[in-house]
mmCIF file of C-alpha atoms and ligand atoms in Angstrom:
data_model
loop_
_atom_site.group_PDB
_atom_site.id
_atom_site.type_symbol
_atom_site.label_atom_id
_atom_site.label_comp_id
_atom_site.label_asym_id
_atom_site.label_seq_id
_atom_site.Cartn_x
_atom_site.Cartn_y
_atom_site.Cartn_z
ATOM 1 C CA VAL A 27 0.376 0.232 -0.074
ATOM 2 C CA GLN A 28 0.885 3.457 -1.617
ATOM 3 C CA ARG A 29 0.223 6.807 0.569
ATOM 4 C CA PRO A 30 -0.051 9.480 -2.045
ATOM 5 C CA GLY A 31 2.152 12.726 -1.752
ATOM 6 C CA SER A 32 5.629 12.754 -0.467
ATOM 7 C CA GLY A 33 8.430 9.974 1.163
ATOM 8 C CA GLU A 34 10.924 10.668 3.102
ATOM 9 C CA ASP A 35 13.071 10.052 0.328
ATOM 10 C CA GLY A 36 11.473 12.949 -1.620
ATOM 11 C CA ILE A 37 9.314 10.397 -4.448
ATOM 12 C CA ARG A 38 5.749 11.111 -4.982
ATOM 13 C CA HIS A 39 3.847 7.991 -4.608
ATOM 14 C CA THR A 40 0.593 7.653 -6.159
ATOM 15 C CA ALA A 41 -3.083 6.833 -4.982
ATOM 16 C CA CYS A 42 -3.342 3.347 -4.377
ATOM 17 C CA GLN A 43 -4.859 1.838 -1.127
ATOM 18 C CA THR A 44 -7.513 0.310 0.371
ATOM 19 C CA VAL A 45 -10.367 0.934 2.371
ATOM 20 C CA GLY A 46 -11.808 -0.908 4.602
ATOM 21 C CA GLY A 47 -10.168 -3.872 3.363
ATOM 22 C CA SER A 48 -11.637 -3.667 -0.747
ATOM 23 C CA LYS A 49 -9.117 -1.147 -2.711
ATOM 24 C CA THR A 50 -10.510 2.523 -3.973
ATOM 25 C CA ASN A 51 -12.096 3.273 -6.924
ATOM 26 C CA ILE A 52 -9.485 3.879 -9.002
ATOM 27 C CA ASN A 53 -9.263 5.244 -12.834
ATOM 28 C CA LYS A 54 -7.103 2.003 -14.734
ATOM 29 C CA ALA A 55 -5.699 5.059 -16.877
ATOM 30 C CA ALA A 56 -5.119 6.526 -14.174
ATOM 31 C CA PHE A 57 -3.706 3.701 -12.586
ATOM 32 C CA SER A 58 -1.696 2.672 -14.742
ATOM 33 C CA ARG A 59 -0.021 6.366 -15.777
ATOM 34 C CA SER A 60 0.900 7.165 -12.245
ATOM 35 C CA HIS A 61 2.660 3.916 -11.619
ATOM 36 C CA CYS A 62 4.586 4.136 -14.284
ATOM 37 C CA ASP A 63 5.275 8.046 -13.131
ATOM 38 C CA THR A 64 6.539 6.395 -9.632
ATOM 39 C CA ILE A 65 8.907 3.260 -11.633
ATOM 40 C CA ARG A 66 9.993 6.573 -13.027
ATOM 41 C CA ASN A 67 10.529 8.883 -10.374
ATOM 42 C CA ARG A 68 12.601 5.695 -8.078
ATOM 43 C CA LYS A 69 14.200 5.625 -11.195
ATOM 44 C CA ASN A 70 15.538 8.961 -11.308
ATOM 45 C CA ALA A 71 15.991 9.045 -8.014
ATOM 46 C CA LEU A 72 18.078 6.451 -7.852
ATOM 47 C CA LYS A 73 20.011 7.319 -10.574
ATOM 48 C CA LYS A 74 20.919 10.593 -9.504
ATOM 49 C CA TYR A 75 22.112 8.509 -5.989
ATOM 50 C CA CYS A 76 23.982 6.996 -7.872
ATOM 51 C CA PHE A 77 26.507 8.731 -10.575
ATOM 52 C CA SER A 78 25.193 11.952 -7.471
ATOM 53 C CA ASP A 79 29.020 11.017 -7.329
ATOM 54 C CA PRO A 80 29.430 13.244 -3.153
ATOM 55 C CA PHE A 81 33.479 12.806 -3.039
ATOM 56 C CA GLY A 82 33.520 13.642 -6.223
ATOM 57 C CA LEU A 83 35.747 10.091 -7.456
ATOM 58 C CA ILE A 84 34.480 10.433 -10.684
ATOM 59 C CA SER A 85 35.570 13.420 -11.790
ATOM 60 C CA GLN A 86 38.923 12.507 -9.558
ATOM 61 C CA TYR A 87 39.599 9.556 -11.073
ATOM 62 C CA LYS A 88 37.834 10.235 -15.283
ATOM 63 C CA ASN A 89 41.697 10.167 -16.655
ATOM 64 C CA ILE A 90 41.805 5.910 -15.713
ATOM 65 C CA LEU A 91 38.407 5.069 -15.655
ATOM 66 C CA PRO A 92 37.888 2.801 -18.332
ATOM 67 C CA LYS A 93 35.922 5.015 -20.597
ATOM 68 C CA LYS A 94 33.580 3.608 -23.787
ATOM 69 C CA SER A 95 34.141 0.446 -25.368
ATOM 70 C CA ILE A 96 34.347 -0.274 -28.814
ATOM 71 C CA TYR A 97 34.870 -4.009 -29.416
ATOM 72 C CA HIS A 98 37.685 -5.936 -31.750
ATOM 73 C CA GLY A 99 37.484 -9.405 -32.643
ATOM 74 C CA GLY A 100 35.669 -9.633 -29.552
ATOM 75 C CA ILE A 101 37.058 -8.504 -27.172
ATOM 76 C CA ALA A 102 36.007 -5.385 -25.755
ATOM 77 C CA MET A 103 39.305 -2.572 -26.271
ATOM 78 C CA GLN A 104 38.810 0.436 -24.108
ATOM 79 C CA LYS A 105 39.842 3.799 -24.941
ATOM 80 C CA LEU A 106 42.731 4.675 -21.793
ATOM 81 C CA GLU A 107 44.891 7.042 -21.728
ATOM 82 C CA LYS A 108 46.610 10.109 -23.933
ATOM 83 C CA LEU A 109 50.660 8.385 -24.484
ATOM 84 C CA TYR A 110 51.261 10.611 -27.019
ATOM 85 C CA GLU A 111 50.380 14.580 -28.822
ATOM 86 C CA GLY A 112 51.598 15.097 -31.958
ATOM 87 C CA LYS A 113 50.453 17.589 -34.669
ATOM 88 C CA ALA A 114 47.614 16.185 -36.897
ATOM 89 C CA LYS A 115 47.252 12.978 -34.209
ATOM 90 C CA GLN A 116 46.970 11.943 -31.126
ATOM 91 C CA VAL A 117 48.223 8.454 -30.009
ATOM 92 C CA PHE A 118 45.792 6.765 -26.761
ATOM 93 C CA ALA A 119 46.409 3.496 -25.604
ATOM 94 C CA THR A 120 44.364 0.483 -25.154
ATOM 95 C CA ASN A 121 43.914 -2.267 -22.606
ATOM 96 C CA ASP A 122 45.832 -4.529 -25.214
ATOM 97 C CA PRO A 123 49.714 -3.444 -24.580
ATOM 98 C CA GLU A 124 50.064 -4.086 -28.566
ATOM 99 C CA ILE A 125 47.342 -2.124 -29.838
ATOM 100 C CA VAL A 126 46.579 2.172 -29.932
ATOM 101 C CA MET A 127 44.179 4.424 -31.028
ATOM 102 C CA VAL A 128 44.963 6.851 -32.759
ATOM 103 C CA HIS A 129 43.256 9.832 -33.198
ATOM 104 C CA TYR A 130 43.245 11.829 -35.742
ATOM 105 C CA LYS A 131 43.619 15.927 -35.923
ATOM 106 C CA ASP A 132 41.889 18.779 -37.911
ATOM 107 C CA ASP A 133 44.988 21.426 -37.320
ATOM 108 C CA ALA A 134 47.722 21.632 -39.708
ATOM 109 C CA THR A 135 50.882 22.654 -39.605
ATOM 110 C CA ALA A 136 54.328 23.875 -41.315
ATOM 111 C CA PHE A 137 57.373 24.593 -41.992
ATOM 112 C CA ASN A 138 58.028 22.695 -39.035
ATOM 113 C CA GLY A 139 55.559 23.798 -37.080
ATOM 114 C CA LEU A 140 55.861 27.730 -38.024
ATOM 115 C CA LYS A 141 52.849 27.941 -39.903
ATOM 116 C CA LYS A 142 49.888 26.163 -38.144
ATOM 117 C CA GLY A 143 45.904 26.261 -39.130
ATOM 118 C CA THR A 144 43.104 24.193 -39.165
ATOM 119 C CA ILE A 145 41.836 22.503 -42.796
ATOM 120 C CA ALA A 146 38.121 21.846 -41.472
ATOM 121 C CA GLY A 147 37.605 18.375 -41.960
ATOM 122 C CA LYS A 148 41.370 17.044 -42.511
ATOM 123 C CA GLY A 149 41.187 14.210 -39.581
ATOM 124 C CA VAL A 150 38.351 12.355 -41.043
ATOM 125 C CA ILE A 151 39.921 12.314 -44.664
ATOM 126 C CA ASN A 152 42.465 11.302 -43.554
ATOM 127 C CA ASN A 153 41.911 8.213 -40.911
ATOM 128 C CA GLN A 154 39.658 6.980 -44.202
ATOM 129 C CA MET A 155 42.279 7.808 -46.860
ATOM 130 C CA SER A 156 45.213 5.946 -44.479
ATOM 131 C CA ASN A 157 43.456 3.131 -43.958
ATOM 132 C CA ARG A 158 42.528 2.517 -46.708
ATOM 133 C CA LEU A 159 45.355 3.447 -48.358
ATOM 134 C CA MET A 160 47.364 1.020 -45.699
ATOM 135 C CA ALA A 161 44.484 -2.239 -46.401
ATOM 136 C CA TYR A 162 45.784 -1.821 -50.137
ATOM 137 C CA LEU A 163 49.306 -2.755 -49.184
ATOM 138 C CA GLU A 164 48.808 -5.047 -47.241
ATOM 139 C CA LYS A 165 47.200 -7.041 -49.449
ATOM 140 C CA GLN A 166 50.708 -6.438 -52.149
ATOM 141 C CA GLY A 167 52.448 -7.978 -49.588
ATOM 142 C CA ILE A 168 53.119 -5.092 -47.163
ATOM 143 C CA PRO A 169 53.344 -5.302 -43.870
ATOM 144 C CA THR A 170 51.637 -2.951 -42.136
ATOM 145 C CA HIS A 171 50.378 -1.262 -38.588
ATOM 146 C CA PHE A 172 46.712 -1.050 -39.656
ATOM 147 C CA VAL A 173 44.234 -2.958 -37.547
ATOM 148 C CA LYS A 174 40.896 -1.630 -37.302
ATOM 149 C CA GLU A 175 38.822 1.849 -38.617
ATOM 150 C CA LEU A 176 36.679 2.517 -35.585
ATOM 151 C CA SER A 177 35.202 6.028 -36.365
ATOM 152 C CA GLU A 178 35.585 8.710 -38.664
ATOM 153 C CA ARG A 179 38.309 9.791 -36.618
ATOM 154 C CA GLU A 180 39.535 6.797 -34.740
ATOM 155 C CA THR A 181 41.671 4.063 -36.168
ATOM 156 C CA LEU A 182 43.286 1.110 -33.918
ATOM 157 C CA VAL A 183 46.562 -0.248 -35.364
ATOM 158 C CA LYS A 184 50.161 -2.048 -33.678
ATOM 159 C CA LYS A 185 51.743 -0.716 -31.268
ATOM 160 C CA VAL A 186 55.437 0.359 -32.479
ATOM 161 C CA SER A 187 58.435 1.966 -31.586
ATOM 162 C CA ILE A 188 59.062 4.378 -34.070
ATOM 163 C CA VAL A 189 62.410 3.781 -36.549
ATOM 164 C CA PRO A 190 63.666 7.751 -35.620
ATOM 165 C CA LEU A 191 63.745 8.447 -39.264
ATOM 166 C CA GLU A 192 61.208 10.011 -42.210
ATOM 167 C CA VAL A 193 61.147 8.643 -45.424
ATOM 168 C CA ILE A 194 61.531 10.430 -49.095
ATOM 169 C CA VAL A 195 60.602 8.872 -52.034
ATOM 170 C CA ARG A 196 60.255 11.241 -55.434
ATOM 171 C CA ASN A 197 59.051 10.286 -58.121
ATOM 172 C CA ILE A 198 59.004 13.879 -60.025
ATOM 173 C CA ALA A 199 61.153 17.356 -58.817
ATOM 174 C CA ALA A 200 59.167 19.931 -55.659
ATOM 175 C CA GLY A 201 59.381 20.704 -52.784
ATOM 176 C CA SER A 202 63.069 20.707 -50.925
ATOM 177 C CA PHE A 203 64.509 18.802 -54.283
ATOM 178 C CA SER A 204 63.558 22.286 -56.626
ATOM 179 C CA LYS A 205 65.273 24.445 -53.856
ATOM 180 C CA HIS A 206 68.728 22.472 -52.788
ATOM 181 C CA TYR A 207 69.382 20.953 -56.425
ATOM 182 C CA GLY A 208 68.059 23.767 -58.084
ATOM 183 C CA VAL A 209 65.744 21.461 -60.883
ATOM 184 C CA GLU A 210 62.891 23.407 -61.816
ATOM 185 C CA GLU A 211 58.962 21.139 -60.461
ATOM 186 C CA GLY A 212 57.409 18.658 -62.063
ATOM 187 C CA VAL A 213 60.940 17.122 -63.446
ATOM 188 C CA VAL A 214 60.081 13.885 -63.818
ATOM 189 C CA PHE A 215 62.730 11.042 -63.721
ATOM 190 C CA GLU A 216 63.799 8.202 -64.647
ATOM 191 C CA GLN A 217 63.182 6.799 -62.077
ATOM 192 C CA PRO A 218 62.910 7.035 -57.919
ATOM 193 C CA THR A 219 64.931 8.797 -55.336
ATOM 194 C CA ILE A 220 64.933 7.847 -51.941
ATOM 195 C CA GLU A 221 65.985 10.123 -49.323
ATOM 196 C CA PHE A 222 65.814 10.165 -44.959
ATOM 197 C CA SER A 223 65.570 12.484 -42.131
ATOM 198 C CA TYR A 224 66.902 12.363 -39.089
ATOM 199 C CA LYS A 225 62.618 12.325 -37.367
ATOM 200 C CA ASN A 226 63.988 15.011 -34.949
ATOM 201 C CA ASP A 227 62.033 18.346 -34.499
ATOM 202 C CA GLU A 228 64.219 19.876 -31.938
ATOM 203 C CA LEU A 229 67.253 19.453 -34.572
ATOM 204 C CA GLY A 230 64.611 20.336 -37.484
ATOM 205 C CA ASP A 231 64.758 17.251 -39.578
ATOM 206 C CA PRO A 232 67.926 17.173 -40.994
ATOM 207 C CA LEU A 233 68.844 15.172 -44.415
ATOM 208 C CA LEU A 234 71.584 12.061 -43.840
ATOM 209 C CA ASN A 235 72.763 9.691 -45.061
ATOM 210 C CA THR A 236 72.355 5.777 -44.216
ATOM 211 C CA TYR A 237 75.738 5.413 -43.623
ATOM 212 C CA HIS A 238 75.029 9.095 -40.969
ATOM 213 C CA ALA A 239 71.652 6.579 -40.238
ATOM 214 C CA LEU A 240 74.155 3.840 -38.880
ATOM 215 C CA ALA A 241 76.762 6.008 -37.312
ATOM 216 C CA LEU A 242 73.474 6.946 -35.181
ATOM 217 C CA LYS A 243 72.240 3.992 -34.655
ATOM 218 C CA LEU A 244 69.071 4.304 -35.954
ATOM 219 C CA ALA A 245 68.213 1.735 -37.171
ATOM 220 C CA THR A 246 70.419 -1.741 -38.049
ATOM 221 C CA PRO A 247 72.068 -2.613 -41.889
ATOM 222 C CA GLU A 248 69.566 -4.950 -42.185
ATOM 223 C CA GLU A 249 66.228 -2.478 -41.044
ATOM 224 C CA ILE A 250 67.417 -0.103 -43.327
ATOM 225 C CA LYS A 251 67.868 -2.770 -46.194
ATOM 226 C CA THR A 252 63.589 -3.417 -45.089
ATOM 227 C CA ILE A 253 62.819 -0.111 -45.765
ATOM 228 C CA GLU A 254 64.334 0.819 -48.877
ATOM 229 C CA ASP A 255 62.765 -2.736 -50.508
ATOM 230 C CA TYR A 256 59.389 -1.627 -48.489
ATOM 231 C CA SER A 257 59.178 1.796 -49.554
ATOM 232 C CA PHE A 258 60.160 1.002 -53.611
ATOM 233 C CA ARG A 259 57.440 -0.759 -53.670
ATOM 234 C CA ILE A 260 55.072 1.197 -51.739
ATOM 235 C CA ASN A 261 55.710 3.368 -54.681
ATOM 236 C CA ASP A 262 55.314 1.180 -57.136
ATOM 237 C CA ALA A 263 51.712 0.688 -55.937
ATOM 238 C CA LEU A 264 50.615 3.919 -55.036
ATOM 239 C CA LYS A 265 51.643 5.168 -58.068
ATOM 240 C CA ALA A 266 49.841 2.726 -59.983
ATOM 241 C CA PHE A 267 46.542 2.858 -56.919
ATOM 242 C CA TRP A 268 46.746 7.012 -58.128
ATOM 243 C CA LEU A 269 46.989 6.133 -61.321
ATOM 244 C CA THR A 270 43.571 4.745 -61.751
ATOM 245 C CA CYS A 271 42.384 7.166 -60.577
ATOM 246 C CA GLY A 272 43.847 10.538 -62.575
ATOM 247 C CA VAL A 273 46.229 11.336 -59.725
ATOM 248 C CA THR A 274 49.825 11.966 -59.738
ATOM 249 C CA LEU A 275 51.679 10.538 -57.054
ATOM 250 C CA VAL A 276 54.587 13.261 -57.006
ATOM 251 C CA ASP A 277 56.453 12.349 -53.388
ATOM 252 C CA PHE A 278 55.519 11.611 -50.566
ATOM 253 C CA LYS A 279 57.010 10.904 -46.615
ATOM 254 C CA LEU A 280 56.512 7.192 -45.064
ATOM 255 C CA GLU A 281 57.794 6.091 -41.182
ATOM 256 C CA PHE A 282 58.015 2.046 -40.426
ATOM 257 C CA GLY A 283 58.082 1.799 -36.821
ATOM 258 C CA ARG A 284 59.192 -1.848 -34.820
ATOM 259 C CA LEU A 285 56.790 -4.479 -33.417
ATOM 260 C CA SER A 286 57.372 -5.772 -29.882
ATOM 261 C CA ASP A 287 59.210 -9.060 -31.908
ATOM 262 C CA GLY A 288 61.016 -6.726 -34.325
ATOM 263 C CA THR A 289 58.977 -6.124 -36.946
ATOM 264 C CA ILE A 290 59.737 -3.250 -39.516
ATOM 265 C CA VAL A 291 55.917 -2.011 -40.406
ATOM 266 C CA LEU A 292 54.903 0.847 -42.299
ATOM 267 C CA ALA A 293 53.425 2.884 -39.774
ATOM 268 C CA ASP A 294 52.112 7.005 -39.081
ATOM 269 C CA GLU A 295 49.569 7.828 -42.282
ATOM 270 C CA ILE A 296 49.632 7.882 -46.038
ATOM 271 C CA SER A 297 47.626 11.521 -46.802
ATOM 272 C CA PRO A 298 47.438 14.111 -48.236
ATOM 273 C CA ASP A 299 49.571 15.032 -45.176
ATOM 274 C CA THR A 300 52.709 13.042 -46.359
ATOM 275 C CA SER A 301 52.518 13.549 -49.712
ATOM 276 C CA ARG A 302 52.031 15.251 -53.181
ATOM 277 C CA LEU A 303 49.712 14.390 -54.919
ATOM 278 C CA TRP A 304 48.517 16.400 -58.820
ATOM 279 C CA ASP A 305 45.174 16.030 -61.454
ATOM 280 C CA SER A 306 46.910 13.446 -63.715
ATOM 281 C CA LYS A 307 45.236 16.272 -66.776
ATOM 282 C CA THR A 308 45.747 19.391 -65.226
ATOM 283 C CA HIS A 309 48.957 19.759 -62.104
ATOM 284 C CA GLU A 310 46.366 21.423 -60.201
ATOM 285 C CA LYS A 311 47.831 20.814 -56.630
ATOM 286 C CA LEU A 312 45.578 18.289 -54.581
ATOM 287 C CA ASP A 313 46.870 18.233 -51.161
ATOM 288 C CA LYS A 314 48.425 19.885 -48.156
ATOM 289 C CA ASP A 315 51.182 22.356 -50.757
ATOM 290 C CA ARG A 316 47.654 24.264 -51.008
ATOM 291 C CA PHE A 317 47.815 25.315 -47.064
ATOM 292 C CA ARG A 318 51.820 25.445 -46.892
ATOM 293 C CA ARG A 319 51.801 28.123 -50.256
ATOM 294 C CA ASP A 320 48.746 29.911 -49.071
ATOM 295 C CA LEU A 321 46.633 28.800 -51.956
ATOM 296 C CA GLY A 322 43.529 28.302 -51.486
ATOM 297 C CA GLY A 323 40.890 25.484 -51.459
ATOM 298 C CA VAL A 324 42.235 23.050 -49.726
ATOM 299 C CA GLU A 325 40.049 22.081 -47.999
ATOM 300 C CA GLY A 326 38.264 21.074 -51.296
ATOM 301 C CA ALA A 327 41.215 19.558 -52.660
ATOM 302 C CA TYR A 328 41.240 17.634 -49.747
ATOM 303 C CA ALA A 329 37.746 16.087 -50.372
ATOM 304 C CA GLU A 330 38.140 15.601 -54.404
ATOM 305 C CA VAL A 331 40.869 12.876 -53.970
ATOM 306 C CA MET A 332 39.463 11.405 -50.859
ATOM 307 C CA GLN A 333 36.315 11.456 -53.772
ATOM 308 C CA ARG A 334 38.583 9.400 -56.564
HETATM 309 N N1 LIG B 413 56.704 15.571 -45.866
HETATM 310 C C1 LIG B 413 56.011 14.939 -45.009
HETATM 311 N N2 LIG B 413 56.174 15.371 -43.369
HETATM 312 C C2 LIG B 413 57.841 16.685 -43.245
HETATM 313 C C3 LIG B 413 58.144 17.008 -44.496
HETATM 314 C C4 LIG B 413 57.807 16.389 -45.251
HETATM 315 O O1 LIG B 413 54.825 14.666 -44.859
HETATM 316 O O2 LIG B 413 57.653 16.776 -42.087
HETATM 317 C C5 LIG B 413 55.825 14.887 -47.702
HETATM 318 C C6 LIG B 413 55.624 16.262 -47.933
HETATM 319 O O3 LIG B 413 54.094 16.424 -47.710
HETATM 320 C C7 LIG B 413 55.844 15.549 -49.438
HETATM 321 C C8 LIG B 413 57.681 14.954 -48.888
HETATM 322 O O4 LIG B 413 57.104 14.793 -47.360
HETATM 323 O O5 LIG B 413 54.820 15.451 -49.793
HETATM 324 C C9 LIG B 413 58.736 15.903 -50.069
HETATM 325 O O6 LIG B 413 58.525 17.156 -48.848
HETATM 326 P P1 LIG B 413 59.841 17.685 -49.096
HETATM 327 O O7 LIG B 413 60.893 17.480 -49.111
HETATM 328 O O8 LIG B 413 59.625 18.911 -50.302
HETATM 329 O O9 LIG B 413 58.567 19.085 -48.118
HETATM 330 P P2 LIG B 413 58.824 20.551 -47.995
HETATM 331 O O10 LIG B 413 59.063 21.014 -49.670
HETATM 332 O O11 LIG B 413 57.322 19.686 -47.865
HETATM 333 O O12 LIG B 413 59.390 20.655 -47.105
#
């Protein structure tokens, strides 16, 4: 038997009482409505009590509390603490020590961080494009870090320790190659070139050769050989792929990583941020050079190349 009015718990009780041993004549619809109200009020009161966090524990420990679960291979993957934040991406730990979660941002930088800006929607495009290209390269026999795309901006990748070498492969003269060697942009090479930079922001990513890389112990001779071999094979595969989209692959930057067992895999991203992509007919730039050189139409170029 419940009495009408507010109880000690603040829940408004409904009329459903017995009078002289028989039930009062309560309209059925009104009863079921008020009955539902009672249940809803109780649930709300319970929710309020459970989630009121009177000691501030949730806000205090929110960074280490398990977050929303994402399933991968039937296993609940949890996004845990942020491990790293770079210019264009954030990396989060997961409950699998061999897997991390990458989140792609819209932030853009150029000239070693001197120019900063935002390219609306870039994170979504780079995430999806990089994943598709990595999946394509896997099919061509190139091992990559790609595991699973989770959302527009988030992807699970294998955890690697990055080899501190930026590998640049070029098919056509542009950018720093044109500047260093006085070659007009657009000159097509008879065969692709490869170059390495020491991945070190403080030093401004200086160019180095493989002997320097060995002297600095950045990689072993076998690793450098594997990286060179993969890079040229990736160039062949990507050049052919982009050609079918009416896009010329001018040059691009790659990064490789070591899995826990030492296996070298392609890591980081392949996107218009890290590649020069020109329309094959008009030579219109469909990449980050539009941002670097203030050419305008940056978002449109990224969307165009993604659509192709
Ligand atoms: N690149 C990159 N990150 C860098 C430097 C270069 O992704 O820190 C890419 C760039 O997008 C281009 C290629 O590597 O596709 C060759 O770049 P380049 O050496 O010409 O330097 P830039 O002209 O971009 O300064």
